[in-house]
Every structure is written in structure tokens, then in C-alpha cells.
Coordinates of C-alpha atoms in Angstrom, one line a residue:
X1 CA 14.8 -3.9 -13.5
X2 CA 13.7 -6.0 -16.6
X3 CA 14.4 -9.8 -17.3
X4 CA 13.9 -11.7 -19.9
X5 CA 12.6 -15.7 -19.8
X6 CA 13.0 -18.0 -22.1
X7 CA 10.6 -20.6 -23.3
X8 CA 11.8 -24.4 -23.2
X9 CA 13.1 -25.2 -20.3
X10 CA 12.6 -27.8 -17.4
X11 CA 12.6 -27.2 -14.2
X12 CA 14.4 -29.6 -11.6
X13 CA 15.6 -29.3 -8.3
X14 CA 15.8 -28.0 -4.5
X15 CA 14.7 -25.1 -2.9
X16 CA 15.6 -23.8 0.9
X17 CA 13.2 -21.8 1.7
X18 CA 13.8 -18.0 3.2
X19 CA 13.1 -16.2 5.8
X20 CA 9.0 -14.6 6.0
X21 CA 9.3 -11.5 4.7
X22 CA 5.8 -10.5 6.5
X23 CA 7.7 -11.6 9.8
X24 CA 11.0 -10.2 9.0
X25 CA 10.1 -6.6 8.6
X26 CA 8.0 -6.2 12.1
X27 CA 11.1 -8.3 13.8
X28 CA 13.5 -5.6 12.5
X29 CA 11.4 -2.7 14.0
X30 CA 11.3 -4.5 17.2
X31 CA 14.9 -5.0 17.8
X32 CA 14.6 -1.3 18.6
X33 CA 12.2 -2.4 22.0
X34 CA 15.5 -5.1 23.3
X35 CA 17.5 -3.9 26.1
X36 CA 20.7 -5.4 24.4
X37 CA 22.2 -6.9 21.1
X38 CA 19.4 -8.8 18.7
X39 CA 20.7 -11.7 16.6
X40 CA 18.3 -12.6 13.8
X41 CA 19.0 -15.7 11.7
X42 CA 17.5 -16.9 8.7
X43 CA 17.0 -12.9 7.5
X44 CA 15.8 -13.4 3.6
X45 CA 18.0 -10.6 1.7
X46 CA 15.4 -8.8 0.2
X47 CA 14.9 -5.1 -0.4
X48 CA 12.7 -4.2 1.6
X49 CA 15.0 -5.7 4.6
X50 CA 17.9 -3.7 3.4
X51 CA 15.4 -0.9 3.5
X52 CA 14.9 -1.1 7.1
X53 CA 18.4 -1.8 7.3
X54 CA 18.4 1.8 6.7
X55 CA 16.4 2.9 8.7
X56 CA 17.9 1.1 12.0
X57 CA 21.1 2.9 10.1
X58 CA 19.8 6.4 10.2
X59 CA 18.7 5.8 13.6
X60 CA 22.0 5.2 14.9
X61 CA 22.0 1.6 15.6
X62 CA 24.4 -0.8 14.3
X63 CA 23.9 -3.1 11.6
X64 CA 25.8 -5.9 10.7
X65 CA 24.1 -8.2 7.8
X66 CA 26.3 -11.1 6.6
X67 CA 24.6 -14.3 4.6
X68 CA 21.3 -14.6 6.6
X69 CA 22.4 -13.5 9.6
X70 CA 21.9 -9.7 11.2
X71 CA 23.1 -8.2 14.6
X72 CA 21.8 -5.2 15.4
X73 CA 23.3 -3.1 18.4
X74 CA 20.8 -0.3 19.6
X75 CA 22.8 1.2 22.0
X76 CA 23.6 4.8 20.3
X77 CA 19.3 5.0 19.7
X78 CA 17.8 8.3 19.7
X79 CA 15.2 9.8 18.4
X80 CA 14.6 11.4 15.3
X81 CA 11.7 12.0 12.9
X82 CA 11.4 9.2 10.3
X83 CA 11.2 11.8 7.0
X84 CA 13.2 9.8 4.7
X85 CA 13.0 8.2 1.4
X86 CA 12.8 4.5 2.6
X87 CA 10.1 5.1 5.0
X88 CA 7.8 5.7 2.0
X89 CA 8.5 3.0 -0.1
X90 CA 7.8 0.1 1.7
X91 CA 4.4 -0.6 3.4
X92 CA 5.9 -2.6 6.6
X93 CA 8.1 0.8 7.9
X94 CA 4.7 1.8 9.8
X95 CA 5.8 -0.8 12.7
X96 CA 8.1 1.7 13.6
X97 CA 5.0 3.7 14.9
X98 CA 4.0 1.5 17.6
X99 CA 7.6 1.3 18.1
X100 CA 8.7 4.6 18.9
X101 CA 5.0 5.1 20.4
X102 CA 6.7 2.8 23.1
X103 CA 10.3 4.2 23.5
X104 CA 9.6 7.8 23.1
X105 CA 5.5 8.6 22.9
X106 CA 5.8 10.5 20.2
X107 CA 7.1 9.7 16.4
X108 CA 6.9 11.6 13.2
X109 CA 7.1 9.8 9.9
X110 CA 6.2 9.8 5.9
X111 CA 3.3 8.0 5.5
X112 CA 4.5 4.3 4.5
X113 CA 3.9 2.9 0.6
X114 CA 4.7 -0.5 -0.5
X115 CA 2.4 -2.5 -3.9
X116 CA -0.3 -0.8 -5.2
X117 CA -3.0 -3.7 -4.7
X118 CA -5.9 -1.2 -3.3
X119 CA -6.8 1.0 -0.5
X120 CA -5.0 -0.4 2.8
X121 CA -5.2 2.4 5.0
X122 CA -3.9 2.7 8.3
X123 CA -7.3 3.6 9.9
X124 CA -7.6 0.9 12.6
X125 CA -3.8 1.3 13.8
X126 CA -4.7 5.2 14.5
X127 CA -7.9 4.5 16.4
X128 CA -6.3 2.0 18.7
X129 CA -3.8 4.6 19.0
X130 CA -5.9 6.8 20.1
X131 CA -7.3 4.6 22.4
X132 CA -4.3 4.2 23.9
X133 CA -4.0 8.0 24.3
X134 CA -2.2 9.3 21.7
X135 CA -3.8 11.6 19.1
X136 CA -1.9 11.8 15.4
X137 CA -1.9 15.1 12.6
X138 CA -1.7 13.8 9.5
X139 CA -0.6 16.6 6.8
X140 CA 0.2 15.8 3.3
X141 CA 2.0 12.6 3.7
X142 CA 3.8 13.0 6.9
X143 CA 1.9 11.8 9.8
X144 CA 2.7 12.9 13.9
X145 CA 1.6 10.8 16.7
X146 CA 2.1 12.0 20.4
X147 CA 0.5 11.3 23.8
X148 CA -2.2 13.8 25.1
X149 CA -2.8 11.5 27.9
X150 CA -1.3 8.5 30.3
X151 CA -2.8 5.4 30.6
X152 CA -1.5 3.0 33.1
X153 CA -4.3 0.2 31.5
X154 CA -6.2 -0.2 28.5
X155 CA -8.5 -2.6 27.4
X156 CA -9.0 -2.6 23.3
X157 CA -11.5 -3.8 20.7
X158 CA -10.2 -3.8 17.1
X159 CA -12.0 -2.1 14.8
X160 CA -11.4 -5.3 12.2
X161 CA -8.7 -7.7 12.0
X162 CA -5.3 -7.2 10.6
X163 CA -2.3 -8.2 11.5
X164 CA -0.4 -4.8 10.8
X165 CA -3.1 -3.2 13.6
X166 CA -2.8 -6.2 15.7
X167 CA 1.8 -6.5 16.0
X168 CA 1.4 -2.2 16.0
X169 CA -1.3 -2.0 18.8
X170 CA 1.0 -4.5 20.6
X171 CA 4.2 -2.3 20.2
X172 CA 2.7 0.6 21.1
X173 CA 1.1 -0.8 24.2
X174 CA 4.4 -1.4 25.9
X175 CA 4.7 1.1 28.0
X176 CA 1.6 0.8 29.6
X177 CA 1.4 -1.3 32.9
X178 CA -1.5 -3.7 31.6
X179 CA -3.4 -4.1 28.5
X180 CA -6.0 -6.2 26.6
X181 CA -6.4 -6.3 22.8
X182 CA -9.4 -8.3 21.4
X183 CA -10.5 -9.0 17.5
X184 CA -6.4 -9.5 17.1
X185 CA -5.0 -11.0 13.7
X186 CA -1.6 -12.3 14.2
X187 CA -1.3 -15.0 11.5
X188 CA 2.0 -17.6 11.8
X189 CA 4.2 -14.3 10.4
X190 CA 2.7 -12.1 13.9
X191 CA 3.0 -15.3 16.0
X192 CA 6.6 -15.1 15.4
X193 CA 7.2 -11.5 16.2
X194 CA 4.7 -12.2 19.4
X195 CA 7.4 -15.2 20.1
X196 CA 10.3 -12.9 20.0
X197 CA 8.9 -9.8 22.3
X198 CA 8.5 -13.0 24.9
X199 CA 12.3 -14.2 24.6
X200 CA 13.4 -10.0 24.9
X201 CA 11.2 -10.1 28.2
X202 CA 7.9 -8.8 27.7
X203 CA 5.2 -10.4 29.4
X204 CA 2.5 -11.3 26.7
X205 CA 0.2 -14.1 26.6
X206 CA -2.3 -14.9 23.8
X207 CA -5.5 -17.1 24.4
X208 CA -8.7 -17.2 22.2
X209 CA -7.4 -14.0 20.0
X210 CA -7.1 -11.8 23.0
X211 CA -3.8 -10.7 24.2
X212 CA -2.3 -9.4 27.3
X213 CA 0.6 -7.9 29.1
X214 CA 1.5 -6.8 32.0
X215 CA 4.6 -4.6 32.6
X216 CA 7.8 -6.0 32.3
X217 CA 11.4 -5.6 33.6
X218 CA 14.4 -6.3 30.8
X219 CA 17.7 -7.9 31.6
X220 CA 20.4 -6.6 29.3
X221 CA 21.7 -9.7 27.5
X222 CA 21.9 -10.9 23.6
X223 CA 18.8 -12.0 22.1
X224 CA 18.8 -14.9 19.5
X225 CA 16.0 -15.4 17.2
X226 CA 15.5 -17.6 13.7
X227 CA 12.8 -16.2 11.4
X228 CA 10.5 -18.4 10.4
X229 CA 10.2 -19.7 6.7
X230 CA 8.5 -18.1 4.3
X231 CA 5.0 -19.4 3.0
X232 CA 4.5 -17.3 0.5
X233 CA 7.9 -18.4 -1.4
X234 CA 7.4 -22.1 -0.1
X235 CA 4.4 -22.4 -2.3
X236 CA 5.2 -20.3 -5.2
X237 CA 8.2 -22.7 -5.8
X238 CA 5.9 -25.7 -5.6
X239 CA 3.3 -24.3 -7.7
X240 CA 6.2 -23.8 -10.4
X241 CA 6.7 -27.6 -9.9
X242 CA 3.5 -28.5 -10.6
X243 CA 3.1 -26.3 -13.9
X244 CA 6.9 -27.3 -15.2
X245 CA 8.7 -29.8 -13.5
X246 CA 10.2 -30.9 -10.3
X247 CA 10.9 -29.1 -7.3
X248 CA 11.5 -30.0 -3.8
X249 CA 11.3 -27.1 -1.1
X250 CA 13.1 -27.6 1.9
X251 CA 12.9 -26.4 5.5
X252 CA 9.0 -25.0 5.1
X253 CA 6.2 -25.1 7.7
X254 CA 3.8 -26.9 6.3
X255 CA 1.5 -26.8 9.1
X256 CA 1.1 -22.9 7.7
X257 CA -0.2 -24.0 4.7
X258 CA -3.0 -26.4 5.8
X259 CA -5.3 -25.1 3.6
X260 CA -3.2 -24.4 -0.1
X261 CA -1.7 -27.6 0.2
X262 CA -5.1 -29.5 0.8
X263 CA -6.7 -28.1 -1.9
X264 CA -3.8 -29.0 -4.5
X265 CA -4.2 -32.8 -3.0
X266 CA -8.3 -33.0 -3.4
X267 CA -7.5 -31.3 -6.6
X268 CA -5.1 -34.4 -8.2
X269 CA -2.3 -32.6 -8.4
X270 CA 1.0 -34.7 -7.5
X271 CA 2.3 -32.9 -4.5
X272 CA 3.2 -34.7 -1.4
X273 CA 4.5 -33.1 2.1
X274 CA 5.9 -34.0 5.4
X275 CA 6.4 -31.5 8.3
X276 CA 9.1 -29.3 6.7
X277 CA 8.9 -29.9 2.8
X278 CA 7.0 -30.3 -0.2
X279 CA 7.7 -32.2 -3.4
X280 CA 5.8 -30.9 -6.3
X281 CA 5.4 -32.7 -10.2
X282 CA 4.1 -31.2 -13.0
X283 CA 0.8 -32.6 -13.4
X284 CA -2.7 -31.4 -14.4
X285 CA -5.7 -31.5 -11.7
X286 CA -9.2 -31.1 -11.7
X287 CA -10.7 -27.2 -11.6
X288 CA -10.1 -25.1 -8.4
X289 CA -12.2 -23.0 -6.6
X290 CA -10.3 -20.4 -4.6
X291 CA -12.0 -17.7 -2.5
X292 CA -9.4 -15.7 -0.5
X293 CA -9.6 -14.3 3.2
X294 CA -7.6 -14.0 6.3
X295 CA -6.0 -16.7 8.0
X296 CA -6.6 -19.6 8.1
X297 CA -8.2 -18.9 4.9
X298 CA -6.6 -18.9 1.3
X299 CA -3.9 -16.2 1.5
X300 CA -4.8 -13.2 -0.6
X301 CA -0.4 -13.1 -1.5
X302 CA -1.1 -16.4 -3.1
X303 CA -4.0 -15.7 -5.4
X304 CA -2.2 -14.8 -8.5
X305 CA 0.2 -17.4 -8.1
X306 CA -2.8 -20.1 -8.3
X307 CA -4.4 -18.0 -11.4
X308 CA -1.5 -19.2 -13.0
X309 CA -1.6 -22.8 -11.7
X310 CA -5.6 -22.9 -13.0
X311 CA -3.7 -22.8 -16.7
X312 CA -2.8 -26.7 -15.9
X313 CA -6.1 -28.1 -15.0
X314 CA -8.8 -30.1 -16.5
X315 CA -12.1 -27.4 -16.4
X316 CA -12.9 -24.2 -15.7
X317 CA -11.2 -22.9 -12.5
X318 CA -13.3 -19.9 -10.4
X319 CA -11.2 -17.5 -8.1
X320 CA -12.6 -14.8 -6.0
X321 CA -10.5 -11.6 -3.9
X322 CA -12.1 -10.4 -0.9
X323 CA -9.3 -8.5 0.5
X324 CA -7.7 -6.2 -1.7
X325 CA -9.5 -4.8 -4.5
X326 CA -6.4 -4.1 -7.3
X327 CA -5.2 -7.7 -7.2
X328 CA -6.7 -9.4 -10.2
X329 CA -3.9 -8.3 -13.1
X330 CA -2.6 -11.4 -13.4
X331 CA -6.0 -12.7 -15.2
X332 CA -5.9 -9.6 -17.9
X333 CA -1.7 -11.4 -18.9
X334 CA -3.7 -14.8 -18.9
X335 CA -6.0 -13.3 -21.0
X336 CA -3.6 -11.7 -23.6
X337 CA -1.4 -14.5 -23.5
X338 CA -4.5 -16.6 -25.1
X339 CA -6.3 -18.6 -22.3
X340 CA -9.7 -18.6 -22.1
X341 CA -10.4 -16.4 -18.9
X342 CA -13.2 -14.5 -18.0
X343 CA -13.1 -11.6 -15.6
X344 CA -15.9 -9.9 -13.5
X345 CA -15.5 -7.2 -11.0
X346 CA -13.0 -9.3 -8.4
X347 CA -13.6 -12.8 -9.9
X348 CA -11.9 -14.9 -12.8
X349 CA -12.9 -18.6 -14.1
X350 CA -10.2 -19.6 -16.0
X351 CA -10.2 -22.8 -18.4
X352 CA -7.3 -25.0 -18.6
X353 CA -5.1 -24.7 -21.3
X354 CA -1.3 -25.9 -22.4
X355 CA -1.0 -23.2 -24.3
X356 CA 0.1 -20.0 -23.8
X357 CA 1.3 -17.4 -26.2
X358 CA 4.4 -15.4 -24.5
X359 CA 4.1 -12.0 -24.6
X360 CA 6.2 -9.0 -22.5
X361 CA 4.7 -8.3 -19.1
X362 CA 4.7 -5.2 -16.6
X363 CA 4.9 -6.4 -12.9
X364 CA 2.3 -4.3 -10.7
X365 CA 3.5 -5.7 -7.5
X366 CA 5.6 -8.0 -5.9
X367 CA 2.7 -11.5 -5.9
X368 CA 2.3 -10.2 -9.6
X369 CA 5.5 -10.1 -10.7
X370 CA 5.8 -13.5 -9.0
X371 CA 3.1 -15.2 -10.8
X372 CA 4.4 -13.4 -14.4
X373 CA 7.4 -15.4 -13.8
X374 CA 5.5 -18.5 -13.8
X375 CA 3.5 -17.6 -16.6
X376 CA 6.5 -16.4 -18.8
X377 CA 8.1 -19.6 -17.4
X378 CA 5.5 -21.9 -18.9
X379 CA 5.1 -19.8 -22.4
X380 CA 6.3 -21.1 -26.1
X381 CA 8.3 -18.0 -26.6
X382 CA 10.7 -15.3 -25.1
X383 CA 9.1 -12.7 -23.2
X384 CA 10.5 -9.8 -20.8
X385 CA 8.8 -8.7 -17.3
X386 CA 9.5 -5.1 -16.6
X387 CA 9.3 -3.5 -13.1
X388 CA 10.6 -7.1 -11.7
X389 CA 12.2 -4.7 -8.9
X390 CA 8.9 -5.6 -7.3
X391 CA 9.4 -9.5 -7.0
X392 CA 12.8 -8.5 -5.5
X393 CA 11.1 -6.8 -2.3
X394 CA 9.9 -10.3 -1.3
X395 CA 12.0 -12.9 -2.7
X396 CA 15.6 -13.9 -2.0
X397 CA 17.7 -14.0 -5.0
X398 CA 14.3 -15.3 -7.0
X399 CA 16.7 -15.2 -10.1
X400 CA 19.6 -17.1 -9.4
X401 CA 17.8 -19.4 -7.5
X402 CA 15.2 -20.5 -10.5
X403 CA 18.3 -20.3 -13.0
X404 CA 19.6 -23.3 -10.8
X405 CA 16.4 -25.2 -11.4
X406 CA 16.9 -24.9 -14.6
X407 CA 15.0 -21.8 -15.9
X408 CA 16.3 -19.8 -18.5
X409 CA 16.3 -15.5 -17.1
X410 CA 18.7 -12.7 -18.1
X411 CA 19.1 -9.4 -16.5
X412 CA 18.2 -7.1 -19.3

């Protein structure tokens, strides 16, 4: 899909934010481990949700999805090797791994895609499957997973942290009596998904990054469960305040974004915050210095958007990626579009600038397409962003919802 933005316009208004998309995806995967119904509410309708959606679909479960509410039924689930066409396109359908690792010991599946932001293998999911006792084949890009071996316990040591490995390991680990996983990353997105295994029964307590469980009995009943708000989408609405006008997001976490938020403040920039929203002017602030890394460090999903927020400050702005190594694209736009930015290897300093020369984009994925909005947004002439099908795996009705603002977009 293509859109085109037009220059000119002023941005005004209120934004509720949606669902976490990061939460959203494992959530769905783990309706599959309830012994009954599974209400989720605040469900952002994104593609890759109705992607999964899919999945549960071919899977034999029910799905109903009306507004931002989804009930899934999983009482016709059987088993069946996940070979299909949305398994590969989005990164997320590998929670369906430890998930069938769990209910059946087995599962067969195309390896999972998703953005093209740099190697993100799924090496330390497979070793702590092993360690668990299964042992995988991978051929071309189908990958089988079965048990050689039982385990009634299992204590495990992450090879690094990740969040994917950490929710995955978990998963997987329920159908042993008792385990331990240490060097866990679970992030507010995993602490919701950690939150919901509790309320279907499982017996899991976290303390100092280790986890444990011990074997549970389920009650059959309906589970209710509200997905937490979106981060990611909180602040990219409030940076596009800050560069263009006036926007107040609404039911947001704040606590999640300790660190974002407190370098805007010490920066100048006019944004203020209570518990669950932010208010956001356009204003310039003094240079940033922005050096991403897992939480609670600066979130690698927001690093492009704050490339484009260095455009409105006073200085040269320096931003580093540690975590993924194809994720500095947005720097080469700001570059063509005439600010003065210099790139090095995974590094950009950026000068301030209030102008930019429009010119037509290519989204690479979905954080890039984001911040491309915000740049075209902020432009002094028409420009069109192809491949925008990438912003739409993330963000709920992005279009219509930045149109209300004010913006000026057209489906091309």
C-alpha cells in the first residue's frame, strides 16, 4: 500500500492509545494453553493480529473479533503442522513453538519472518529447547521440534536475554512438573503475558529475573484479560506533537516509558505526563543523545522515531543502535531530504533543522515506516511512502487516526 502526505497541516488533538502489539501476539498464542473460552479486550486491529487470527482459524479454534474485543474458543484444537503462508510473514508466530511444545511435544512449522532490521535468529529459543529435551531439524525453512526425552524438572540459564526466548522457554516449560529459567527478559509487553498464564492457572512466580513453576491443575471457566497499551504507539503520537502540534495520548502507561519521557523533559521539550497520558507541544529542545538497549534502556522500536524528533532541536543530536544492525534507514531519508546528518557504521549525529525538503519514501519496516510519516508529516511539499503495509502490522488504523489530528494522507 502507498499514501501520500501532504505538507501544511497542523496537528491537533486526542489519541487512545491501542493495545501492545509486542503483548498481543504471544497472548493470542497462549489462548491455546486455557482450559476454557479466552476474552481479550483492548486487541489493537492490526495485521499481524488478524494474522494469527488465522492461524487460531486453521487450527480449529473459534474466533470471534468485534471492535477490540476477541473470544477465542479452543475447544475443537488439534494438531496440525503450522506450513502456511501467515506463519512466515510475521516474526511473533514462533510462540506457537513453545506452545505446541506444551500441548502436544512436538510441532512443525515455516520458519517465522516479520521486518528486515538484521539477523534475529532463533538460536537461544532452540537451545533452551533442547534443554528442556526436545531436539529440532531444521531443513530449508521449515523447522521440527519433538521430545527425545522427559523431564519432570529443569533448571535453565539463558544463553542472552530476549524476551521472545524468555515468554517461549516459559510456554514450552509447562508441561514439566517444575522449572527455573534465569537471565530472563520479559519487559512490561512479557510481564503481561506472564500476568495472564497466572489468571488461566499456571503457577509462575518471578523474583530477581528468575522464574518458576510448579505444575498446575486448570479449572475450565472463561478467562478475561485487557492488553496492555501500547508504548511504542503512545510515544510516536507524542513525538508527532512535539515536531507539529498538539497531541494528547490517552490511556498509556507511562511508568513504561520512564526513560523516553525523561529524556524529552531534560531535553526542553514541552511534554508533561501523569500516570496514564502525555500531552506533547511542538517545541524545539536542546541536542539528544540516544544509545539504545533492552529494557529499561531506550527501546530499539523507538530509535527512528527520535531520529526524526533530533530534526527540531537546537545542536547536533548523537544516536547509537546496539541491537539490531539494519535499523538506521531513517538517517539516509533525513539525509536526502536535506538535513545535515552524518552516518557511521550504526551511529547518526544529526543537526537541527526546520527544513526539510519532501521527497517520496520506501518504508523498510514497520518503526520505519512510522518515523517516514513523521518526517513526510513535517516536510514543505507532497511526498508518497510506499510499502506503508509495514506501519499497518503495528499500528491501529495509523491513517484515520492522524487524519483526525489533522494530517493530510490519501490512500494512493
Amino acid at each position: 500500500m502507498d499514501i501520500k502526505v501532504s505538507s501544511g497541516s497542523i496537528i491537533k488533538g486526542n489519541v487512545v492509545c491501542s493495545g501492545a502489539k509486542n503483548a498481543v501476539i504471544p497472548l493470542l498464542c497462549a489462548s491455546l494453553l486455557s482450559k476454557g473460552k479466552v476474552m481479550l479486550r483492548n486487541v489493537p486491529r492490526i495485521s499481524d493480529v488478524f494474522d494469527i487470527c488465522n492461524i487460531l482459524r486453521y487450527l480449529d479454534c473459534k474466533v470471534i473479533f468485534k471492535g477490540h474485543t476477541m473470544l477465542i474458543d479452543n475447544t475443537n484444537l488439534k494438531y496440525k503442522p503450522l506450513l502456511i503462508e501467515e506463519c512466515k510473514k510475521i516474526r511473533g508466530s514462533y510462540y506457537f513453538i513453545g506452545v505446541f511444545l506444551a500441548l502436544f511435544s512436538k510441532c512443525e512449522i515455516l520458519l517465522p519472518g516479520g521486518c528486515k532490521i538484521g539477523s534475529r535468529p532463533i538460536d537461544v529459543h532452540l537451545q533452551a529447547f533442547e534443554d528442556l529435551g526436545f531436539k529440532y531439524i531444521i531443513e530449508d525453512d521449515i523447522l521440527t521440534i519433538f521430545k527425545t526425552k522427559v523431564n519432570e524438572e529443569a533448571s535453565l540459564v539463558l544463553t542472552k536475554k530476549s524476551v521472545g526466548a524468555s515468554i517461549n522457554t516459559i510456554f514450552a516449560g509447562l508441561r514439566l512438573n517444575h522449572y527455573e529459567i534465569k537471565n530472563g527478559l520479559y519487559e512490561p509487553e512479557g510481564l503481561d503475558v506472564i500476568h495472564f498464564l497466572q489468571k488461566l492457572g499456571y503457577r509462575l512466580t518471578l523474583k530477581d529475573e528468575v522464574i518458576q513453576y510448579e505444575k498446575s491443575k486448570l479449572d475450565f471457566k472463561l478467562i478475561k484479560h485487557t492488553v496492555i497499551p501500547d508504548r511504542m504507539e503512545a510515544m510516536t503520537y507524542a513525538v508527532l506533537g512535539l515536531l507539529k502540534g498538539e497531541v494528547t495520548v490517552k490511556r498509556v502507561n507511562t511508568k513504561d516509558l520512564e526513560l523516553p519521557l525523561r529524556i524529552l523533559k531534560d531535553a526542553g521539550y514541552q511534554i508533561s505526563y501523569t500516570e496514564s497520558e502525555i500531552y506533547a507541544k511542538k517545541s524545539y529542545g536542546k541536542e539528544i543523545e540516544i544509545k539504545t538497549d533492552i529494557y529499561p534502556g531506550f527501546p530499539t522500536d523507538l530509535q527512528s522515531i527520535f531520529g526524526v524528533l533530533a530534526i527540531n532541536t537546537i545542536g547536533k543530536s548523537r544516536i547509537e543502535e546496539t541491537v539490531f544492525e539494519k535499523r538506521m534507514q531513517i538517517y539516509y531519508d533525513l539525509k536526502d531530504s536535506g538535513v545535515d546528518c552524518k552516518i557511521t557504521g550504526n551511529k547518526a549525529e544529526i543537526t537541527g533543522t526546520n527544513k526539510i525538503h519532501s521527497k517520496n519514501y520506501s518504508a523498510c519496516d514497520l518503526r520505519h515506516g512510522a518515523a517516514l510519516l513523521l518526517l513526510a508529516l513535517v516536510g514543505d511539499e507532497e511526498a508518497i511512502i510506499s510499502n506503508f503495509d509495514y506501519v499497518l502490522r503495528g499500528y491501529d488504523d495509523i491513517v484515520n487516526r492522524v487524519k483526525a489530528l489533522g494530517g493530510k494522507i490519501t490512500i494512493l
